[in-house]
PDB file of C-alpha atoms in Angstrom:
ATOM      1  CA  UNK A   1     165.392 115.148  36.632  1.00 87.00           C
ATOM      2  CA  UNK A   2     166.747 116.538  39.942  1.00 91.00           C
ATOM      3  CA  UNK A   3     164.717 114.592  42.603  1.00 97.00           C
ATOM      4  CA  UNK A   4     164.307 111.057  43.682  1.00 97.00           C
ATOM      5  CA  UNK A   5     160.587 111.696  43.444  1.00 96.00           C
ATOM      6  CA  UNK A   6     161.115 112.237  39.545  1.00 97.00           C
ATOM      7  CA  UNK A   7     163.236 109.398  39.156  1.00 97.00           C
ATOM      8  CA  UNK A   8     160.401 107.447  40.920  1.00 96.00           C
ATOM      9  CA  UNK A   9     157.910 109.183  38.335  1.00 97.00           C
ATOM     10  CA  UNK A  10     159.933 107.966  35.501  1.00 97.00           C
ATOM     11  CA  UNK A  11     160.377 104.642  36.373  1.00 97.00           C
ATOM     12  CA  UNK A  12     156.727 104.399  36.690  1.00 96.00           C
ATOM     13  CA  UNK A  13     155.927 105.805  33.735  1.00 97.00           C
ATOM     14  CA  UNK A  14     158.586 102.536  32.103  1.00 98.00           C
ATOM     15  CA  UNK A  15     156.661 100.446  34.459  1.00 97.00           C
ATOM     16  CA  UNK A  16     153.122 101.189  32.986  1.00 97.00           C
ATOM     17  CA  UNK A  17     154.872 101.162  29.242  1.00 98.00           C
ATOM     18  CA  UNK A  18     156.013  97.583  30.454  1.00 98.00           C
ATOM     19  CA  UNK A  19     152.655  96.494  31.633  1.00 97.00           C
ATOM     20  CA  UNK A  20     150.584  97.813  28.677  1.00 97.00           C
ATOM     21  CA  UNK A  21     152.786  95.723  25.969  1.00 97.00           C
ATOM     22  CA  UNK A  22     153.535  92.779  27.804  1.00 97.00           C
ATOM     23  CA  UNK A  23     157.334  93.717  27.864  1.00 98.00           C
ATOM     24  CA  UNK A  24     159.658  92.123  30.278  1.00 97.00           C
ATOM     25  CA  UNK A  25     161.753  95.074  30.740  1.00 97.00           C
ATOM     26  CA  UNK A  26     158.989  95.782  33.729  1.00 97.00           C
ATOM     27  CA  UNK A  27     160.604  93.071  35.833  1.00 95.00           C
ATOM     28  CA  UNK A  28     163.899  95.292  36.587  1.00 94.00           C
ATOM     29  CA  UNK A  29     161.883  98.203  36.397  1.00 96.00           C
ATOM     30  CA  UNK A  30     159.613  97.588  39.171  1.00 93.00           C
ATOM     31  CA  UNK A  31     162.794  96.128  41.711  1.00 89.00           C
ATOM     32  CA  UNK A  32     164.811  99.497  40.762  1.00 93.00           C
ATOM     33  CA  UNK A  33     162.168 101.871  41.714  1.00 93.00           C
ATOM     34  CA  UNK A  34     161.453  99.420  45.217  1.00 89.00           C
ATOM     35  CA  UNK A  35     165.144 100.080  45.609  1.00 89.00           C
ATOM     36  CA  UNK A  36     165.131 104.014  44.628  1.00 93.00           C
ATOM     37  CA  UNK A  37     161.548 104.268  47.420  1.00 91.00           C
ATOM     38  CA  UNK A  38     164.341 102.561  49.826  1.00 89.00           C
ATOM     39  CA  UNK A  39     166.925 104.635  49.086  1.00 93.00           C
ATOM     40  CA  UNK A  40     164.857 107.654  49.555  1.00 94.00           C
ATOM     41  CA  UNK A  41     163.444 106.468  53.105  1.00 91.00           C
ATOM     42  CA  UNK A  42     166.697 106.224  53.620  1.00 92.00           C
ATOM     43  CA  UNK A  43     167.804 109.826  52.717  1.00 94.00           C
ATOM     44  CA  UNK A  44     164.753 110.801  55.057  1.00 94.00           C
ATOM     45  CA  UNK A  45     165.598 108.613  57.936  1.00 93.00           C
ATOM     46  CA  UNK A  46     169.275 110.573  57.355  1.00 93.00           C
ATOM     47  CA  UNK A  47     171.452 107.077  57.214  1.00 92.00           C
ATOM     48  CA  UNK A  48     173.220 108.460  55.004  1.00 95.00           C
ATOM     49  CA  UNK A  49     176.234 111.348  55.532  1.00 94.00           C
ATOM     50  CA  UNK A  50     175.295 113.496  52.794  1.00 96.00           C
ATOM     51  CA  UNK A  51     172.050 113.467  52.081  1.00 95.00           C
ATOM     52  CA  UNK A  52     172.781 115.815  49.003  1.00 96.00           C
ATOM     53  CA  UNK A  53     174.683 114.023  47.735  1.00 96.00           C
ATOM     54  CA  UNK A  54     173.139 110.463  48.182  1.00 96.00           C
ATOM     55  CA  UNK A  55     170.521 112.634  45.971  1.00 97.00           C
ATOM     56  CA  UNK A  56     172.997 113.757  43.377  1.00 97.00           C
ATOM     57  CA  UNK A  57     174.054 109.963  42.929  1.00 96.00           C
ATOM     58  CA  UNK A  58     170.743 108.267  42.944  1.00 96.00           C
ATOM     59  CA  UNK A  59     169.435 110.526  40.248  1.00 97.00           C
ATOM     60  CA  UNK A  60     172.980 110.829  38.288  1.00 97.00           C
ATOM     61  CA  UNK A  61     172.482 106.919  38.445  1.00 96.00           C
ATOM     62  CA  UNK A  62     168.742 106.356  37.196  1.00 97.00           C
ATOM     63  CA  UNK A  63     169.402 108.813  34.476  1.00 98.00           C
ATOM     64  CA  UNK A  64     171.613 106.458  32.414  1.00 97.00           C
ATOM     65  CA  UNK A  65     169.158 103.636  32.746  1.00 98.00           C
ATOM     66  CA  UNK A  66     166.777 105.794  31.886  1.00 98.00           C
ATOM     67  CA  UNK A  67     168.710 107.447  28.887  1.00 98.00           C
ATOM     68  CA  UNK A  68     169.262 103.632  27.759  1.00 98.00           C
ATOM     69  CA  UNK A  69     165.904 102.643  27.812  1.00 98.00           C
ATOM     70  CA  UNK A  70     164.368 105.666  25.785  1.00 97.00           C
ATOM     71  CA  UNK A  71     167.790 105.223  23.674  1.00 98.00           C
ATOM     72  CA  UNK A  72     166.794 101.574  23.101  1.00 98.00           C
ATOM     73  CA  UNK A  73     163.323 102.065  21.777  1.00 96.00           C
ATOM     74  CA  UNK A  74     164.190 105.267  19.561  1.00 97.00           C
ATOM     75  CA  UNK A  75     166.346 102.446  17.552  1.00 96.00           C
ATOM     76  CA  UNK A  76     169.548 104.402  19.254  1.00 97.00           C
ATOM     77  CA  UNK A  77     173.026 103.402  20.111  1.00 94.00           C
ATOM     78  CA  UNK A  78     172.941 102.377  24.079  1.00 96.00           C
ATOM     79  CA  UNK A  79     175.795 100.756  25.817  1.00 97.00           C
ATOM     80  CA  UNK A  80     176.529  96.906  24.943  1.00 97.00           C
ATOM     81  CA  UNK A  81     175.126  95.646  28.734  1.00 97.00           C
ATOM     82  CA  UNK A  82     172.177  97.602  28.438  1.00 98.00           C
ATOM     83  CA  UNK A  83     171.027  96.717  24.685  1.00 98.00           C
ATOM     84  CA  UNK A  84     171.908  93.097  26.280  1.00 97.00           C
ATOM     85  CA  UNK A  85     169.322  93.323  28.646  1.00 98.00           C
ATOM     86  CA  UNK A  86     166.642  95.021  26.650  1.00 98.00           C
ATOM     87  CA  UNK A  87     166.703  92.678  23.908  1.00 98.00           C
ATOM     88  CA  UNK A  88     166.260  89.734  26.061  1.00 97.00           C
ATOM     89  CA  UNK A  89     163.229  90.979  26.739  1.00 97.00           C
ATOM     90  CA  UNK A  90     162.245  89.150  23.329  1.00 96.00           C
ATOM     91  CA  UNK A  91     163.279  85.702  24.735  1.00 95.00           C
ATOM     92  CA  UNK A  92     160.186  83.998  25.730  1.00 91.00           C
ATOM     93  CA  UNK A  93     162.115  81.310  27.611  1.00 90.00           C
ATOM     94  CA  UNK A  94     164.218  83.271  30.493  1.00 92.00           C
ATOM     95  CA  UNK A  95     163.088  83.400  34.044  1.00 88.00           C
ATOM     96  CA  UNK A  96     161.873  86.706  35.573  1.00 90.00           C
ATOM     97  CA  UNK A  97     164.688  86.297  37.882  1.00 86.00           C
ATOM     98  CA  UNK A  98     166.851  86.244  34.717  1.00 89.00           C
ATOM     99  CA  UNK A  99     165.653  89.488  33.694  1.00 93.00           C
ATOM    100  CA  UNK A 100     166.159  91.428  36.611  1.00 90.00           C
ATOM    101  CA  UNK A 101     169.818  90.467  36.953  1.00 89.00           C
ATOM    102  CA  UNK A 102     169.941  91.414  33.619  1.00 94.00           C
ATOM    103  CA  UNK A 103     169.067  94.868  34.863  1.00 94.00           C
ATOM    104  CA  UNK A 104     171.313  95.030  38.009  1.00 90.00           C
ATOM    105  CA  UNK A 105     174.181  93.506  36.020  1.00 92.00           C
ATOM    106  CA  UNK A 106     173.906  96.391  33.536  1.00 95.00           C
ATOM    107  CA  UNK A 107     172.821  99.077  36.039  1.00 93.00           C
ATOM    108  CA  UNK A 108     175.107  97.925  39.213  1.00 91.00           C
ATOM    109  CA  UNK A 109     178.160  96.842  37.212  1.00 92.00           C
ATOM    110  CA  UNK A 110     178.544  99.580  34.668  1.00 95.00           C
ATOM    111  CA  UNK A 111     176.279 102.563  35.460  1.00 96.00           C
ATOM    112  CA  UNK A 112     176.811 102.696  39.207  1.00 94.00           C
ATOM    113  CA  UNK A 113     181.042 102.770  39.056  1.00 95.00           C
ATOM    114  CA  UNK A 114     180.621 105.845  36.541  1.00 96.00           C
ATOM    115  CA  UNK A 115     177.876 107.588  38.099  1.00 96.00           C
ATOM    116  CA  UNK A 116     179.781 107.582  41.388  1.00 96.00           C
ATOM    117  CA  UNK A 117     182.921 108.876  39.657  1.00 96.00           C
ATOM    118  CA  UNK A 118     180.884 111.431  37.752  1.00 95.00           C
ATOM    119  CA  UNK A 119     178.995 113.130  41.111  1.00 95.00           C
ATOM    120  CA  UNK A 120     182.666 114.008  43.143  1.00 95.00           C
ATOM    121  CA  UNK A 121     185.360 116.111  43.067  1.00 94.00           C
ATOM    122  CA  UNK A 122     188.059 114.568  40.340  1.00 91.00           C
ATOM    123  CA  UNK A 123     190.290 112.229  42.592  1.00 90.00           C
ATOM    124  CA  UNK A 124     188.884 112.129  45.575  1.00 94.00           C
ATOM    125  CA  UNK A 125     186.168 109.662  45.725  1.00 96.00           C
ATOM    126  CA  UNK A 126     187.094 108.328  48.676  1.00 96.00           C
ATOM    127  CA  UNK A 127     184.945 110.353  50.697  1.00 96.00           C
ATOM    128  CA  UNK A 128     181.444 108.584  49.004  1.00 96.00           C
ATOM    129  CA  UNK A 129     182.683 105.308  49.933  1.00 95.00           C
ATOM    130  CA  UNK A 130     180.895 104.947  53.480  1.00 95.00           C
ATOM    131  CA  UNK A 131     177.772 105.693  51.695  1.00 94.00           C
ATOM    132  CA  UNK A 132     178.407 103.599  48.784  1.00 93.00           C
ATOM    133  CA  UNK A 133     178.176 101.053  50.728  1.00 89.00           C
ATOM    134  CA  UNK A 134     175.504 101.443  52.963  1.00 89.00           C
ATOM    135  CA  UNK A 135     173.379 101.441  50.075  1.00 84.00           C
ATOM    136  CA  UNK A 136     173.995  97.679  50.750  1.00 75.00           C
ATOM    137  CA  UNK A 137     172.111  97.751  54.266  1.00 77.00           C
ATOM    138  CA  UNK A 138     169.115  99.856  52.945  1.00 78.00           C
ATOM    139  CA  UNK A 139     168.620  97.791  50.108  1.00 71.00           C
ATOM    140  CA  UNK A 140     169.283  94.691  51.750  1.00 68.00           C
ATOM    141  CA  UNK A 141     166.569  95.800  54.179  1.00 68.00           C
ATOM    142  CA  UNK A 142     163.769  95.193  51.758  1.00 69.00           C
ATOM    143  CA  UNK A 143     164.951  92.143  50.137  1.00 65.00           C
ATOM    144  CA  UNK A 144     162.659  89.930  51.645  1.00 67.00           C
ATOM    145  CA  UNK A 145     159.649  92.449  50.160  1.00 71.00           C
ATOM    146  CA  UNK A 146     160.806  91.253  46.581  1.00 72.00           C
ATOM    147  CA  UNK A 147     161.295  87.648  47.482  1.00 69.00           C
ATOM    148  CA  UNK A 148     157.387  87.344  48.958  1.00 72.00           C
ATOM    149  CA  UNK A 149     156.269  89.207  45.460  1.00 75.00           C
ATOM    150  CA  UNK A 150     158.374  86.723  43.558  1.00 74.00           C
ATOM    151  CA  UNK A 151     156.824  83.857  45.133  1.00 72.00           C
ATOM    152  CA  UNK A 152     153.654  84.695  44.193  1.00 73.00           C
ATOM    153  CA  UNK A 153     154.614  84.001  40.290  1.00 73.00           C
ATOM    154  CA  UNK A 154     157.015  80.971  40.783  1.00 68.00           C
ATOM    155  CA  UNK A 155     155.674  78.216  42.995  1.00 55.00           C
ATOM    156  CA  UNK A 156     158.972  76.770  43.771  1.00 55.00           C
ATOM    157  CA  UNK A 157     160.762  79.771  44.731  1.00 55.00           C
ATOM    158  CA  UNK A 158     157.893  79.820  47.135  1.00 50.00           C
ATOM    159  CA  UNK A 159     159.053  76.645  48.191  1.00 46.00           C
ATOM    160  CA  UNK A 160     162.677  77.281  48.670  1.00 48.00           C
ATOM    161  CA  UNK A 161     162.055  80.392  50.682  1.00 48.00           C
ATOM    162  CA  UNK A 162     160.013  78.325  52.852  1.00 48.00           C
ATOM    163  CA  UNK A 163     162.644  75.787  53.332  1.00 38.00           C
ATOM    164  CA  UNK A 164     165.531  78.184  54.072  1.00 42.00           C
ATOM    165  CA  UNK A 165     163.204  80.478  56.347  1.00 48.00           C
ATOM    166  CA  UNK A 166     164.185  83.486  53.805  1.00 48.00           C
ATOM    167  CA  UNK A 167     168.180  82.515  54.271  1.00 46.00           C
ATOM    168  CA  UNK A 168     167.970  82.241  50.455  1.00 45.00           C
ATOM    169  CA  UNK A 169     167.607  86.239  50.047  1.00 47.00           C
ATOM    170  CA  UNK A 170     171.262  85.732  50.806  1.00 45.00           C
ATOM    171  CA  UNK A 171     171.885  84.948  46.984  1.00 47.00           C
ATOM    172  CA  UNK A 172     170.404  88.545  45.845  1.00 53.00           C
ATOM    173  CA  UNK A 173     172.345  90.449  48.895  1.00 53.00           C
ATOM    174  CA  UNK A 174     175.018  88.285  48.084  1.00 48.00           C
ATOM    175  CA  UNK A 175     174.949  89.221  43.885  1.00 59.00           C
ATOM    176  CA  UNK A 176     174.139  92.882  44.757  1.00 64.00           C
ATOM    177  CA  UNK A 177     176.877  93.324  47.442  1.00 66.00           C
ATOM    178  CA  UNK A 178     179.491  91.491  44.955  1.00 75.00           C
ATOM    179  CA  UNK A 179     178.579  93.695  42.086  1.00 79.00           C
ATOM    180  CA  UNK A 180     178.612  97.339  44.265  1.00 82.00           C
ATOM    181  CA  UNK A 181     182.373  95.777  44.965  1.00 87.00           C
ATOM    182  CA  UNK A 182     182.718  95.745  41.368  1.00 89.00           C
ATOM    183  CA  UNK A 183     181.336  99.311  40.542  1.00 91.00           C
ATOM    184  CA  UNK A 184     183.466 100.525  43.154  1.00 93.00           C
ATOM    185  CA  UNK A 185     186.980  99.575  41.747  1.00 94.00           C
ATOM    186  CA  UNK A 186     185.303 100.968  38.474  1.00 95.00           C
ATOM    187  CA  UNK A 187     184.376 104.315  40.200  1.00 95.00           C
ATOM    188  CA  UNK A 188     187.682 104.753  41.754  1.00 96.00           C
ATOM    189  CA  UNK A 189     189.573 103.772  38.751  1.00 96.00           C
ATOM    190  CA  UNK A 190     187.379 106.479  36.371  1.00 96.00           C
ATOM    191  CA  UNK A 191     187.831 108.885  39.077  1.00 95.00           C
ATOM    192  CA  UNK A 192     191.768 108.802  38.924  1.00 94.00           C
ATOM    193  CA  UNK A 193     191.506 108.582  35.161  1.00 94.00           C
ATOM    194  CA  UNK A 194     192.540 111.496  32.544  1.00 93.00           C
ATOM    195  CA  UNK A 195     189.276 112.543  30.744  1.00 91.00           C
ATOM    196  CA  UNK A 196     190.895 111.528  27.633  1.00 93.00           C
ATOM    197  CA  UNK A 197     190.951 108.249  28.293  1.00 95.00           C
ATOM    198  CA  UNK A 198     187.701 108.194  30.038  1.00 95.00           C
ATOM    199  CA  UNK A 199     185.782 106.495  26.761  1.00 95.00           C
ATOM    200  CA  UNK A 200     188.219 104.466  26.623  1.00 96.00           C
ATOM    201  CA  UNK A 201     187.921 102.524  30.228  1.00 97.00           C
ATOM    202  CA  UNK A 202     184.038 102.948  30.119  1.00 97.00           C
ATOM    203  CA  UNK A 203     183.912 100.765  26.764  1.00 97.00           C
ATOM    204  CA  UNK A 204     186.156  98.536  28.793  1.00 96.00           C
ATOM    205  CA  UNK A 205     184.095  98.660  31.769  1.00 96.00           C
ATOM    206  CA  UNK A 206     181.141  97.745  29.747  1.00 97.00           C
ATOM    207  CA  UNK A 207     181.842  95.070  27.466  1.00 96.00           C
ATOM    208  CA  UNK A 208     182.948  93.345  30.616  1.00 93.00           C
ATOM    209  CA  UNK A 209     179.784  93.892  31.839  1.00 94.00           C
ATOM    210  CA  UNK A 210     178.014  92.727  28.144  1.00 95.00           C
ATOM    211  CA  UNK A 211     179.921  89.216  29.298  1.00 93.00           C
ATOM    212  CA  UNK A 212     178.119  88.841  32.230  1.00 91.00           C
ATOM    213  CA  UNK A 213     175.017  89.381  30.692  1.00 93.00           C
ATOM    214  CA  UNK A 214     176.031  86.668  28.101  1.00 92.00           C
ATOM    215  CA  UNK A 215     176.223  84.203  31.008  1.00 89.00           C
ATOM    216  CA  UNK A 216     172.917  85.688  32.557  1.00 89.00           C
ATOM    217  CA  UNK A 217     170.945  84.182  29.655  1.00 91.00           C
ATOM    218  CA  UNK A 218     173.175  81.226  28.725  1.00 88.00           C
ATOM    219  CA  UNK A 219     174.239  79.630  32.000  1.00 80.00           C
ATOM    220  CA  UNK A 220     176.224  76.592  32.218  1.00 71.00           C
ATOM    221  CA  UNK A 221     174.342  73.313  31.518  1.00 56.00           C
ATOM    222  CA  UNK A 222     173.373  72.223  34.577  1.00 52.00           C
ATOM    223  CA  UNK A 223     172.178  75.519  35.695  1.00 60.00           C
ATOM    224  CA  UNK A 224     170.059  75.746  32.051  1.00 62.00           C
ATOM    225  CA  UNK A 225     168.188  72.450  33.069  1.00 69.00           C
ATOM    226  CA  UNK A 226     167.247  73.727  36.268  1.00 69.00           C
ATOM    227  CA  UNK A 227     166.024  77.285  34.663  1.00 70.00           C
ATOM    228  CA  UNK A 228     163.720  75.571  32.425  1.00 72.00           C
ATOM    229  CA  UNK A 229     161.571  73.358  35.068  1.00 74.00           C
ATOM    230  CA  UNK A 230     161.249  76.580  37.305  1.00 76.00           C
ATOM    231  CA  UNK A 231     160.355  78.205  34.236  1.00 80.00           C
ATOM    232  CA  UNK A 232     157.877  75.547  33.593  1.00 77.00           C
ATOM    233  CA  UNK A 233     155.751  76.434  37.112  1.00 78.00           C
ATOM    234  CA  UNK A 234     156.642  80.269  36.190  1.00 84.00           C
ATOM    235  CA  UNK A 235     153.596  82.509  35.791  1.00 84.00           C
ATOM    236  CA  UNK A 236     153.443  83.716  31.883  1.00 88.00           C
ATOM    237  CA  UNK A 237     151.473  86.583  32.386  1.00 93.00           C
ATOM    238  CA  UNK A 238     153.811  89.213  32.104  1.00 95.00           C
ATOM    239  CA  UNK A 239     151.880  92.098  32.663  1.00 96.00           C
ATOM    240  CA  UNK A 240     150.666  90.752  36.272  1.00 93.00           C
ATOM    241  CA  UNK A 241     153.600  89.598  36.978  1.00 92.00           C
ATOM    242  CA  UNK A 242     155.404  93.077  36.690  1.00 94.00           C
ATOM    243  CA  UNK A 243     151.772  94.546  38.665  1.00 93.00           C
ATOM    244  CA  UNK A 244     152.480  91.828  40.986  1.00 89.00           C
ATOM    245  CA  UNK A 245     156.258  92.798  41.955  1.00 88.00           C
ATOM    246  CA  UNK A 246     155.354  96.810  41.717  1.00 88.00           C
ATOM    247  CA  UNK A 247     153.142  96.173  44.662  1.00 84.00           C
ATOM    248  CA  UNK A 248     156.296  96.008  46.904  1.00 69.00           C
ATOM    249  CA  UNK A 249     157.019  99.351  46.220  1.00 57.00           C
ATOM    250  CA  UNK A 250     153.365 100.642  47.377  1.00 52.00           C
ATOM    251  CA  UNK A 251     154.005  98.398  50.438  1.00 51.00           C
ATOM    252  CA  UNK A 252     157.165 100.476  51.798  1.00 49.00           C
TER     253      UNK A 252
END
């Protein structure tokens, strides 16, 4: 892959996977590539500094989600956060919501710091750092897109969005924003770090990550109680679900 328009062909081709076996790896699946078409209006529109190099990034990026997905069903070693993610897709009980946090804890929190370090000049990331961030804005942009194709599965979501007047889409910028802070401490640590002891801080970088992801499907009590009477009003059909939130995408 060299092109956002083949990372967009990939993810499609996980997204139709997802959809023909009723697998909820689909629900991350479908908000990444909404996030990638972003990202690529984005490179078009020129909000961006380098364009190039937005490019190089985005597709350095999708490649290890897509390497740990292929990895994952071929029975192959992927990294602790991702294998995390992929095998909750066998819990019955977590929320779609669940999922996909799953998938930007894994892909924001681990892939995105070494991606970033991997795409620059050793030390001296600093340079990306304006565009790192103003990923934020562009995806942040289309937020609301997600939320109105996540109502349509969960009543009560519908509900809440209602109530707040789409204020609550400040929890996803919020978690999204929080973990790009995260990647880049990771991305500016890797990039300052000898390559023999790159291994070493990835592991490090990504069992941290695994943790999260721990916490993801086991919240605390009183979050757990709350998860399972949303998940009671939660659509079960997985595969219309995942058609459901890929029609955001054909929307942008």
């Amino acid at each position: 892959m060299k092109t956002i328009e083949e990372v967009i062909s990939n993810l499609d081709q996980i997204i139709d996977w997802s959809i023909k076996n009723q697998n909820s790896a689909g629900y991350f699946a479908t908000t990444y590539r909404t996030m990638t078409a972003a990202v690529l209006q984005g490179i078009k529109k020129k909000k961006f500094q380098d364009a190039e190099r937005m490019t190089n990034l985005d597709v350095t990026f999708a490649k290890r989600y897509i390497h740990a997905f292929e990895a994952y069903q071929k029975n192959q070693k992927c990294t602790n956060a991702w294998y995390q993610a992929f095998e909750a897709c066998k819990n019955n009980n977590l929320l779609i919501i669940q999922h996909i946090f799953l998938g930007m804890n894994a892909h924001i929190n681990l892939d995105l710091g070494i991606s970033a370090a991997s795409v620059v000049p050793k030390g001296k990331i600093n340079p990306l750092k304006a565009d790192f961030y103003k990923i934020n804005d562009v995806i942040s942009s289309i937020n609301q897109n997600v939320q109105n194709a996540l109502n349509q599965v969960c009543y009560p979501i519908h509900l809440i969005d209602k109530i707040s007047n789409g204020k609550d889409n400040a929890v996803l910028d919020f978690a999204i924003s929080r973990a790009r802070d995260t990647s880049w401490a990771s991305a500016v640590a890797l990039s300052s770090t000898p390559n023999f002891l790159q291994n070493t801080l990835i592991n490090l970088i990504d069992n941290a990550a695994a943790k999260i992801s721990t916490q993801i499907v086991n919240p605390r009590l009183s979050n757990s109680k709350l998860l399972k009477e949303l998940k009671f009003f939660e659509s079960s059909d997985v595969s219309k679900n995942i058609e459901i939130l890929a029609s955001v995408t054909l929307s942008l």
